[in-house]
PDB file of C-alpha atoms and ligand atoms in Angstrom:
ATOM      1  CA  MET A   1     -23.028  -6.052  -3.409  1.00  0.00           C
ATOM      2  CA  ILE A   2     -19.105  -7.357  -3.616  1.00  0.00           C
ATOM      3  CA  LYS A   3     -17.419  -9.081  -7.195  1.00  0.00           C
ATOM      4  CA  ALA A   4     -14.022  -7.854  -6.084  1.00  0.00           C
ATOM      5  CA  VAL A   5     -11.366  -6.873  -3.208  1.00  0.00           C
ATOM      6  CA  ILE A   6      -8.588  -4.839  -4.106  1.00  0.00           C
ATOM      7  CA  PHE A   7      -5.915  -5.272  -1.787  1.00  0.00           C
ATOM      8  CA  ASP A   8      -3.123  -2.239  -0.732  1.00  0.00           C
ATOM      9  CA  LEU A   9       0.203  -4.189  -0.481  1.00  0.00           C
ATOM     10  CA  ASP A  10       2.556  -2.115   1.805  1.00  0.00           C
ATOM     11  CA  GLY A  11       0.937  -2.748   5.269  1.00  0.00           C
ATOM     12  CA  VAL A  12      -1.896  -4.934   4.411  1.00  0.00           C
ATOM     13  CA  LEU A  13      -0.635  -7.694   2.420  1.00  0.00           C
ATOM     14  CA  VAL A  14       3.128  -7.261   3.991  1.00  0.00           C
ATOM     15  CA  THR A  15       5.770  -6.227   6.256  1.00  0.00           C
ATOM     16  CA  THR A  16       7.632  -4.145   3.702  1.00  0.00           C
ATOM     17  CA  ASP A  17       6.495  -0.622   6.292  1.00  0.00           C
ATOM     18  CA  GLU A  18       8.779  -1.287   8.435  1.00  0.00           C
ATOM     19  CA  LEU A  19      11.509  -1.359   5.310  1.00  0.00           C
ATOM     20  CA  HIS A  20      10.091   1.978   3.906  1.00  0.00           C
ATOM     21  CA  PHE A  21      10.759   3.988   6.971  1.00  0.00           C
ATOM     22  CA  SER A  22      13.885   2.420   8.346  1.00  0.00           C
ATOM     23  CA  ALA A  23      15.187   3.678   4.212  1.00  0.00           C
ATOM     24  CA  TRP A  24      13.943   6.908   4.917  1.00  0.00           C
ATOM     25  CA  LYS A  25      15.103   7.091   8.504  1.00  0.00           C
ATOM     26  CA  ARG A  26      18.656   6.643   6.857  1.00  0.00           C
ATOM     27  CA  LEU A  27      18.293   9.258   4.090  1.00  0.00           C
ATOM     28  CA  ALA A  28      17.496  11.832   6.611  1.00  0.00           C
ATOM     29  CA  GLU A  29      19.934  11.627   8.714  1.00  0.00           C
ATOM     30  CA  GLU A  30      22.277  11.053   6.149  1.00  0.00           C
ATOM     31  CA  LEU A  31      20.829  15.109   5.632  1.00  0.00           C
ATOM     32  CA  GLY A  32      21.204  15.816   9.093  1.00  0.00           C
ATOM     33  CA  ILE A  33      17.607  14.995  10.172  1.00  0.00           C
ATOM     34  CA  THR A  34      17.814  13.396  12.999  1.00  0.00           C
ATOM     35  CA  GLY A  35      14.568  13.337  14.673  1.00  0.00           C
ATOM     36  CA  PHE A  36      12.598  11.397  12.100  1.00  0.00           C
ATOM     37  CA  THR A  37       9.587   9.450  13.614  1.00  0.00           C
ATOM     38  CA  LYS A  38       7.404   7.200  13.095  1.00  0.00           C
ATOM     39  CA  ALA A  39       4.691   9.923  13.416  1.00  0.00           C
ATOM     40  CA  ASP A  40       5.834  11.229  10.117  1.00  0.00           C
ATOM     41  CA  ASN A  41       6.675   7.890   8.349  1.00  0.00           C
ATOM     42  CA  ALA A  42       2.964   7.695   9.136  1.00  0.00           C
ATOM     43  CA  ARG A  43       1.756  10.605   7.216  1.00  0.00           C
ATOM     44  CA  GLN A  44       4.262   8.483   4.136  1.00  0.00           C
ATOM     45  CA  ARG A  45       1.648   5.233   4.202  1.00  0.00           C
ATOM     46  CA  GLY A  46       0.287   4.987   0.907  1.00  0.00           C
ATOM     47  CA  VAL A  47       1.134   7.855  -0.940  1.00  0.00           C
ATOM     48  CA  SER A  48       3.784   7.791  -3.715  1.00  0.00           C
ATOM     49  CA  ARG A  49       7.956   8.061  -3.049  1.00  0.00           C
ATOM     50  CA  MET A  50       7.985  11.714  -4.609  1.00  0.00           C
ATOM     51  CA  ALA A  51       5.446  12.539  -1.786  1.00  0.00           C
ATOM     52  CA  SER A  52       6.678  10.585   0.525  1.00  0.00           C
ATOM     53  CA  LEU A  53      10.182  12.667   0.147  1.00  0.00           C
ATOM     54  CA  GLU A  54       8.770  15.927   0.874  1.00  0.00           C
ATOM     55  CA  VAL A  55       7.713  14.600   4.437  1.00  0.00           C
ATOM     56  CA  VAL A  56      10.875  14.190   5.030  1.00  0.00           C
ATOM     57  CA  LEU A  57      12.248  17.400   3.149  1.00  0.00           C
ATOM     58  CA  GLU A  58       9.739  19.448   5.081  1.00  0.00           C
ATOM     59  CA  LYS A  59      11.842  18.616   8.708  1.00  0.00           C
ATOM     60  CA  THR A  60      15.046  20.759   7.017  1.00  0.00           C
ATOM     61  CA  GLU A  61      15.612  24.037   6.131  1.00  0.00           C
ATOM     62  CA  ARG A  62      17.645  23.071   3.389  1.00  0.00           C
ATOM     63  CA  LYS A  63      16.037  23.311  -0.293  1.00  0.00           C
ATOM     64  CA  PHE A  64      16.675  21.488  -3.254  1.00  0.00           C
ATOM     65  CA  SER A  65      16.288  21.560  -6.826  1.00  0.00           C
ATOM     66  CA  ASP A  66      14.276  18.914  -8.573  1.00  0.00           C
ATOM     67  CA  GLU A  67      16.565  16.924  -9.922  1.00  0.00           C
ATOM     68  CA  GLU A  68      18.162  16.449  -6.659  1.00  0.00           C
ATOM     69  CA  LYS A  69      14.966  15.293  -5.378  1.00  0.00           C
ATOM     70  CA  LEU A  70      15.179  12.943  -8.107  1.00  0.00           C
ATOM     71  CA  ALA A  71      18.500  11.666  -6.431  1.00  0.00           C
ATOM     72  CA  LEU A  72      18.014  11.848  -2.974  1.00  0.00           C
ATOM     73  CA  ALA A  73      14.401   9.430  -4.279  1.00  0.00           C
ATOM     74  CA  GLU A  74      16.559   7.150  -6.161  1.00  0.00           C
ATOM     75  CA  LYS A  75      18.727   6.585  -2.906  1.00  0.00           C
ATOM     76  CA  LYS A  76      16.171   5.876  -0.741  1.00  0.00           C
ATOM     77  CA  ASN A  77      15.136   3.334  -3.278  1.00  0.00           C
ATOM     78  CA  ASP A  78      18.243   1.356  -3.293  1.00  0.00           C
ATOM     79  CA  MET A  79      18.717   1.267   0.075  1.00  0.00           C
ATOM     80  CA  TYR A  80      14.786  -0.114   0.159  1.00  0.00           C
ATOM     81  CA  VAL A  81      15.673  -2.225  -2.785  1.00  0.00           C
ATOM     82  CA  LYS A  82      18.706  -3.802  -0.478  1.00  0.00           C
ATOM     83  CA  SER A  83      16.545  -4.278   2.003  1.00  0.00           C
ATOM     84  CA  LEU A  84      13.955  -6.366  -0.363  1.00  0.00           C
ATOM     85  CA  GLU A  85      16.687  -8.726  -0.888  1.00  0.00           C
ATOM     86  CA  SER A  86      16.301 -11.283   1.824  1.00  0.00           C
ATOM     87  CA  LEU A  87      12.356 -11.114   1.737  1.00  0.00           C
ATOM     88  CA  ASP A  88      10.119 -14.285   1.364  1.00  0.00           C
ATOM     89  CA  LYS A  89       6.769 -15.353   2.221  1.00  0.00           C
ATOM     90  CA  SER A  90       7.299 -15.040   6.228  1.00  0.00           C
ATOM     91  CA  ALA A  91       6.712 -11.514   5.427  1.00  0.00           C
ATOM     92  CA  VAL A  92       3.080 -11.743   4.196  1.00  0.00           C
ATOM     93  CA  LEU A  93       0.577 -10.630   7.578  1.00  0.00           C
ATOM     94  CA  ASP A  94      -1.515 -13.283   8.778  1.00  0.00           C
ATOM     95  CA  GLY A  95      -4.325 -14.553   7.759  1.00  0.00           C
ATOM     96  CA  VAL A  96      -3.734 -13.304   4.193  1.00  0.00           C
ATOM     97  CA  PHE A  97      -3.172 -16.883   2.258  1.00  0.00           C
ATOM     98  CA  ASP A  98      -6.460 -17.980   3.760  1.00  0.00           C
ATOM     99  CA  PHE A  99      -8.436 -14.979   3.333  1.00  0.00           C
ATOM    100  CA  ILE A 100      -7.572 -15.059  -0.255  1.00  0.00           C
ATOM    101  CA  THR A 101      -8.229 -18.363  -0.714  1.00  0.00           C
ATOM    102  CA  TYR A 102     -11.913 -17.884   1.400  1.00  0.00           C
ATOM    103  CA  LEU A 103     -12.391 -15.684  -1.426  1.00  0.00           C
ATOM    104  CA  ARG A 104     -11.382 -17.280  -4.740  1.00  0.00           C
ATOM    105  CA  ASN A 105     -13.613 -19.947  -3.139  1.00  0.00           C
ATOM    106  CA  ASN A 106     -16.247 -17.737  -3.305  1.00  0.00           C
ATOM    107  CA  GLN A 107     -16.018 -16.216  -6.509  1.00  0.00           C
ATOM    108  CA  ILE A 108     -14.747 -13.167  -5.583  1.00  0.00           C
ATOM    109  CA  LYS A 109     -11.880 -11.384  -7.603  1.00  0.00           C
ATOM    110  CA  THR A 110      -8.672  -9.917  -6.400  1.00  0.00           C
ATOM    111  CA  ALA A 111      -6.373  -7.051  -6.692  1.00  0.00           C
ATOM    112  CA  VAL A 112      -4.152  -5.084  -5.982  1.00  0.00           C
ATOM    113  CA  GLY A 113      -3.513  -1.725  -6.048  1.00  0.00           C
ATOM    114  CA  SER A 114      -0.502  -0.139  -4.375  1.00  0.00           C
ATOM    115  CA  ALA A 115       1.580   2.983  -4.935  1.00  0.00           C
ATOM    116  CA  SER A 116       4.514   1.270  -4.895  1.00  0.00           C
ATOM    117  CA  LYS A 117       6.832   0.670  -7.813  1.00  0.00           C
ATOM    118  CA  ASN A 118       8.247  -2.189  -6.308  1.00  0.00           C
ATOM    119  CA  THR A 119       5.087  -4.228  -6.442  1.00  0.00           C
ATOM    120  CA  PRO A 120       5.585  -6.768  -9.158  1.00  0.00           C
ATOM    121  CA  VAL A 121       8.944  -7.681  -7.283  1.00  0.00           C
ATOM    122  CA  ILE A 122       7.615  -8.094  -3.706  1.00  0.00           C
ATOM    123  CA  LEU A 123       4.613  -9.829  -5.078  1.00  0.00           C
ATOM    124  CA  LYS A 124       7.638 -12.233  -6.663  1.00  0.00           C
ATOM    125  CA  LYS A 125       9.627 -12.784  -3.571  1.00  0.00           C
ATOM    126  CA  THR A 126       6.606 -13.548  -1.445  1.00  0.00           C
ATOM    127  CA  ASN A 127       4.757 -15.531  -3.161  1.00  0.00           C
ATOM    128  CA  LEU A 128       1.856 -13.687  -3.675  1.00  0.00           C
ATOM    129  CA  ALA A 129       2.764 -13.267  -8.029  1.00  0.00           C
ATOM    130  CA  ASP A 130      -0.471 -16.060  -8.765  1.00  0.00           C
ATOM    131  CA  LYS A 131      -2.685 -14.928  -6.113  1.00  0.00           C
ATOM    132  CA  PHE A 132      -4.254 -11.884  -8.148  1.00  0.00           C
ATOM    133  CA  ASP A 133      -6.583 -10.821 -10.986  1.00  0.00           C
ATOM    134  CA  ALA A 134      -5.211  -7.828 -11.504  1.00  0.00           C
ATOM    135  CA  VAL A 135      -2.392  -5.449  -9.784  1.00  0.00           C
ATOM    136  CA  SER A 136      -2.354  -1.845 -10.357  1.00  0.00           C
ATOM    137  CA  CYS A 137       0.665   0.050  -8.954  1.00  0.00           C
ATOM    138  CA  GLY A 138       2.816   3.070  -9.263  1.00  0.00           C
ATOM    139  CA  LEU A 139       3.905   1.598 -12.004  1.00  0.00           C
ATOM    140  CA  ASP A 140       0.458   2.351 -13.771  1.00  0.00           C
ATOM    141  CA  THR A 141      -0.275   5.376 -12.619  1.00  0.00           C
ATOM    142  CA  GLN A 142       0.037   9.419 -13.250  1.00  0.00           C
ATOM    143  CA  LYS A 143      -1.436  10.381  -9.686  1.00  0.00           C
ATOM    144  CA  SER A 144      -0.825   9.506  -5.879  1.00  0.00           C
ATOM    145  CA  LYS A 145      -3.362   8.633  -3.070  1.00  0.00           C
ATOM    146  CA  PRO A 146      -6.120  10.182  -2.005  1.00  0.00           C
ATOM    147  CA  ASP A 147      -6.909  10.327  -5.881  1.00  0.00           C
ATOM    148  CA  PRO A 148      -8.681   7.259  -6.436  1.00  0.00           C
ATOM    149  CA  GLU A 149      -7.100   6.336  -9.871  1.00  0.00           C
ATOM    150  CA  VAL A 150      -4.748   3.024  -8.853  1.00  0.00           C
ATOM    151  CA  PHE A 151      -7.964   1.675  -7.584  1.00  0.00           C
ATOM    152  CA  LEU A 152      -9.662   2.638 -10.349  1.00  0.00           C
ATOM    153  CA  ILE A 153      -7.386   1.392 -12.994  1.00  0.00           C
ATOM    154  CA  ALA A 154      -7.786  -2.137 -10.867  1.00  0.00           C
ATOM    155  CA  ALA A 155     -11.231  -2.389 -11.047  1.00  0.00           C
ATOM    156  CA  LYS A 156     -11.012  -1.257 -15.104  1.00  0.00           C
ATOM    157  CA  LYS A 157      -8.655  -4.378 -15.392  1.00  0.00           C
ATOM    158  CA  LEU A 158     -11.020  -6.757 -13.387  1.00  0.00           C
ATOM    159  CA  GLY A 159     -13.593  -6.232 -15.185  1.00  0.00           C
ATOM    160  CA  ILE A 160     -15.887  -4.840 -12.424  1.00  0.00           C
ATOM    161  CA  GLU A 161     -17.520  -1.935 -11.486  1.00  0.00           C
ATOM    162  CA  PRO A 162     -15.944   0.468  -8.963  1.00  0.00           C
ATOM    163  CA  SER A 163     -19.665   0.067  -6.680  1.00  0.00           C
ATOM    164  CA  GLU A 164     -18.769  -4.094  -6.473  1.00  0.00           C
ATOM    165  CA  CYS A 165     -15.377  -3.297  -5.140  1.00  0.00           C
ATOM    166  CA  VAL A 166     -14.107  -3.757  -1.145  1.00  0.00           C
ATOM    167  CA  VAL A 167     -10.444  -1.899  -0.847  1.00  0.00           C
ATOM    168  CA  ILE A 168      -8.779  -2.889   1.688  1.00  0.00           C
ATOM    169  CA  GLU A 169      -6.359  -0.224   3.145  1.00  0.00           C
ATOM    170  CA  ASP A 170      -3.785   0.193   6.629  1.00  0.00           C
ATOM    171  CA  SER A 171      -3.086   3.984   5.263  1.00  0.00           C
ATOM    172  CA  ASP A 172      -5.742   7.499   5.135  1.00  0.00           C
ATOM    173  CA  ALA A 173      -5.133   7.952   2.098  1.00  0.00           C
ATOM    174  CA  GLY A 174      -5.724   4.911   0.462  1.00  0.00           C
ATOM    175  CA  ILE A 175      -9.580   5.400   2.511  1.00  0.00           C
ATOM    176  CA  GLU A 176     -10.272   8.440   1.150  1.00  0.00           C
ATOM    177  CA  ALA A 177      -9.220   6.950  -2.616  1.00  0.00           C
ATOM    178  CA  ALA A 178     -11.284   4.025  -2.095  1.00  0.00           C
ATOM    179  CA  LYS A 179     -14.097   6.124  -1.138  1.00  0.00           C
ATOM    180  CA  THR A 180     -13.440   8.553  -4.064  1.00  0.00           C
ATOM    181  CA  GLY A 181     -13.484   6.557  -5.858  1.00  0.00           C
ATOM    182  CA  GLY A 182     -16.929   5.155  -5.424  1.00  0.00           C
ATOM    183  CA  MET A 183     -15.965   1.820  -3.191  1.00  0.00           C
ATOM    184  CA  TYR A 184     -16.065  -0.083   0.071  1.00  0.00           C
ATOM    185  CA  ALA A 185     -13.567   0.979   2.560  1.00  0.00           C
ATOM    186  CA  VAL A 186     -12.221  -1.462   5.464  1.00  0.00           C
ATOM    187  CA  ALA A 187      -9.184  -0.289   7.258  1.00  0.00           C
ATOM    188  CA  VAL A 188      -7.264  -1.995   8.597  1.00  0.00           C
ATOM    189  CA  GLY A 189      -3.803  -2.012  10.854  1.00  0.00           C
ATOM    190  CA  GLU A 190      -2.548   1.257  11.586  1.00  0.00           C
ATOM    191  CA  ALA A 191      -6.058   2.896   9.841  1.00  0.00           C
ATOM    192  CA  GLU A 192      -8.259   0.913  12.205  1.00  0.00           C
ATOM    193  CA  HIS A 193      -9.750   3.959  13.710  1.00  0.00           C
ATOM    194  CA  ASN A 194     -10.184   6.101  10.614  1.00  0.00           C
ATOM    195  CA  LYS A 195     -13.853   7.130  10.229  1.00  0.00           C
ATOM    196  CA  LYS A 196     -14.533   7.095   6.649  1.00  0.00           C
ATOM    197  CA  ALA A 197     -13.928   3.699   6.330  1.00  0.00           C
ATOM    198  CA  ASP A 198     -17.016   0.832   5.963  1.00  0.00           C
ATOM    199  CA  ILE A 199     -15.896  -1.444   8.488  1.00  0.00           C
ATOM    200  CA  SER A 200     -12.567  -1.203  10.597  1.00  0.00           C
ATOM    201  CA  VAL A 201     -10.841  -4.279  11.511  1.00  0.00           C
ATOM    202  CA  SER A 202      -7.119  -5.343  13.650  1.00  0.00           C
ATOM    203  CA  SER A 203      -6.469  -7.734  10.626  1.00  0.00           C
ATOM    204  CA  ILE A 204      -7.236  -8.812   8.053  1.00  0.00           C
ATOM    205  CA  GLY A 205      -7.378 -12.606   9.990  1.00  0.00           C
ATOM    206  CA  SER A 206     -10.925 -11.279  11.279  1.00  0.00           C
ATOM    207  CA  LEU A 207     -12.175 -10.744   7.784  1.00  0.00           C
ATOM    208  CA  ASN A 208     -14.006 -13.939   7.329  1.00  0.00           C
ATOM    209  CA  ARG A 209     -17.006 -12.209   7.767  1.00  0.00           C
ATOM    210  CA  ILE A 210     -16.655 -10.184   4.713  1.00  0.00           C
ATOM    211  CA  ILE A 211     -19.402 -11.744   2.250  1.00  0.00           C
ATOM    212  CA  GLU A 212     -22.253 -11.214   5.154  1.00  0.00           C
ATOM    213  CA  VAL A 213     -21.657  -8.075   6.154  1.00  0.00           C
ATOM    214  CA  PHE A 214     -20.899  -6.327   1.959  1.00  0.00           C
ATOM    215  CA  GLY A 215     -23.070  -8.592   0.510  1.00  0.00           C
ATOM    216  CA  ARG A 216     -23.083 -10.467  -2.735  1.00  0.00           C
TER     217      ARG A 216
HETATM  218  C1  BG6 B   1       3.427   2.834  -0.599  1.00  0.00           C
HETATM  219  C2  BG6 B   1       3.904   2.793   0.886  1.00  0.00           C
HETATM  220  O1  BG6 B   1       2.721   1.310  -0.234  1.00  0.00           O
HETATM  221  O2  BG6 B   1       4.357   3.154  -1.432  1.00  0.00           O
HETATM  222  C3  BG6 B   1       4.788   4.775   0.625  1.00  0.00           C
HETATM  223  O3  BG6 B   1       3.105   3.569   1.720  1.00  0.00           O
HETATM  224  C4  BG6 B   1       5.695   3.937   0.116  1.00  0.00           C
HETATM  225  O4  BG6 B   1       5.339   5.013   2.121  1.00  0.00           O
HETATM  226  C5  BG6 B   1       4.701   4.233  -1.317  1.00  0.00           C
HETATM  227  O5  BG6 B   1       5.808   5.848   0.071  1.00  0.00           O
HETATM  228  C6  BG6 B   1       5.690   4.544  -3.025  1.00  0.00           C
HETATM  229  O6  BG6 B   1       6.522   3.120  -2.980  1.00  0.00           O
HETATM  230  P1  BG6 B   1       7.931   2.510  -3.761  1.00  0.00           P
HETATM  231  O7  BG6 B   1       8.396   1.325  -3.042  1.00  0.00           O
HETATM  232  O8  BG6 B   1       7.438   3.084  -4.933  1.00  0.00           O
HETATM  233  O9  BG6 B   1       8.766   3.943  -3.421  1.00  0.00           O
HETATM  234 MG1   MG B   2      -0.227   0.515   2.815  1.00  0.00          MG
END
């Protein structure tokens, strides 16, 4: 039975995961790390800003104090936020607007569940801000995915039981978070082959049978 769908943001609703990668790569280069790759970036998917920073710092022998780490995370965020300036609805991934309309026409509630503290600004710039019944993001949480906190807060804001929520995720950490939280998990994009997910699809455009799959 599904009553709500909770969407991850970066890499599920919008293409911003590429902008995260560019900003982290630039920070890495400033630290003298030349080999920061897409494989490293894959381990940053879904996790918090500070956890993502640790993935970069693993690639250098240098040690940083907590204060220095905060300053590095802020520096990356400044670069990332600058790259969001030109963001508009063309950054919304294929099939997203139609899928949200389909869910709304079928009285299924919608929410965002993202680690990103930039969620509100991204939703606004991409014309997605008024498309969801609730938003839960890095500004609401204490714990990073794979902890289920961000999705449980989304379910609570919607007033729907976790067992009646489907999470759509492109990260392994997010799929684990959904399952630990007692929700269904749909893997898309980069997470397509994750075995813990209930179903996998290459893109949201292929999800128009979601109600038949999970029942209502
Ligand atoms: C997640 C991304 O959605 O948000 C991570 O997949 C990122 O890579 C995290 O680190 C935190 O984002 P922000 O915008 O708060 O730095
Ligand atoms: Mg994501």
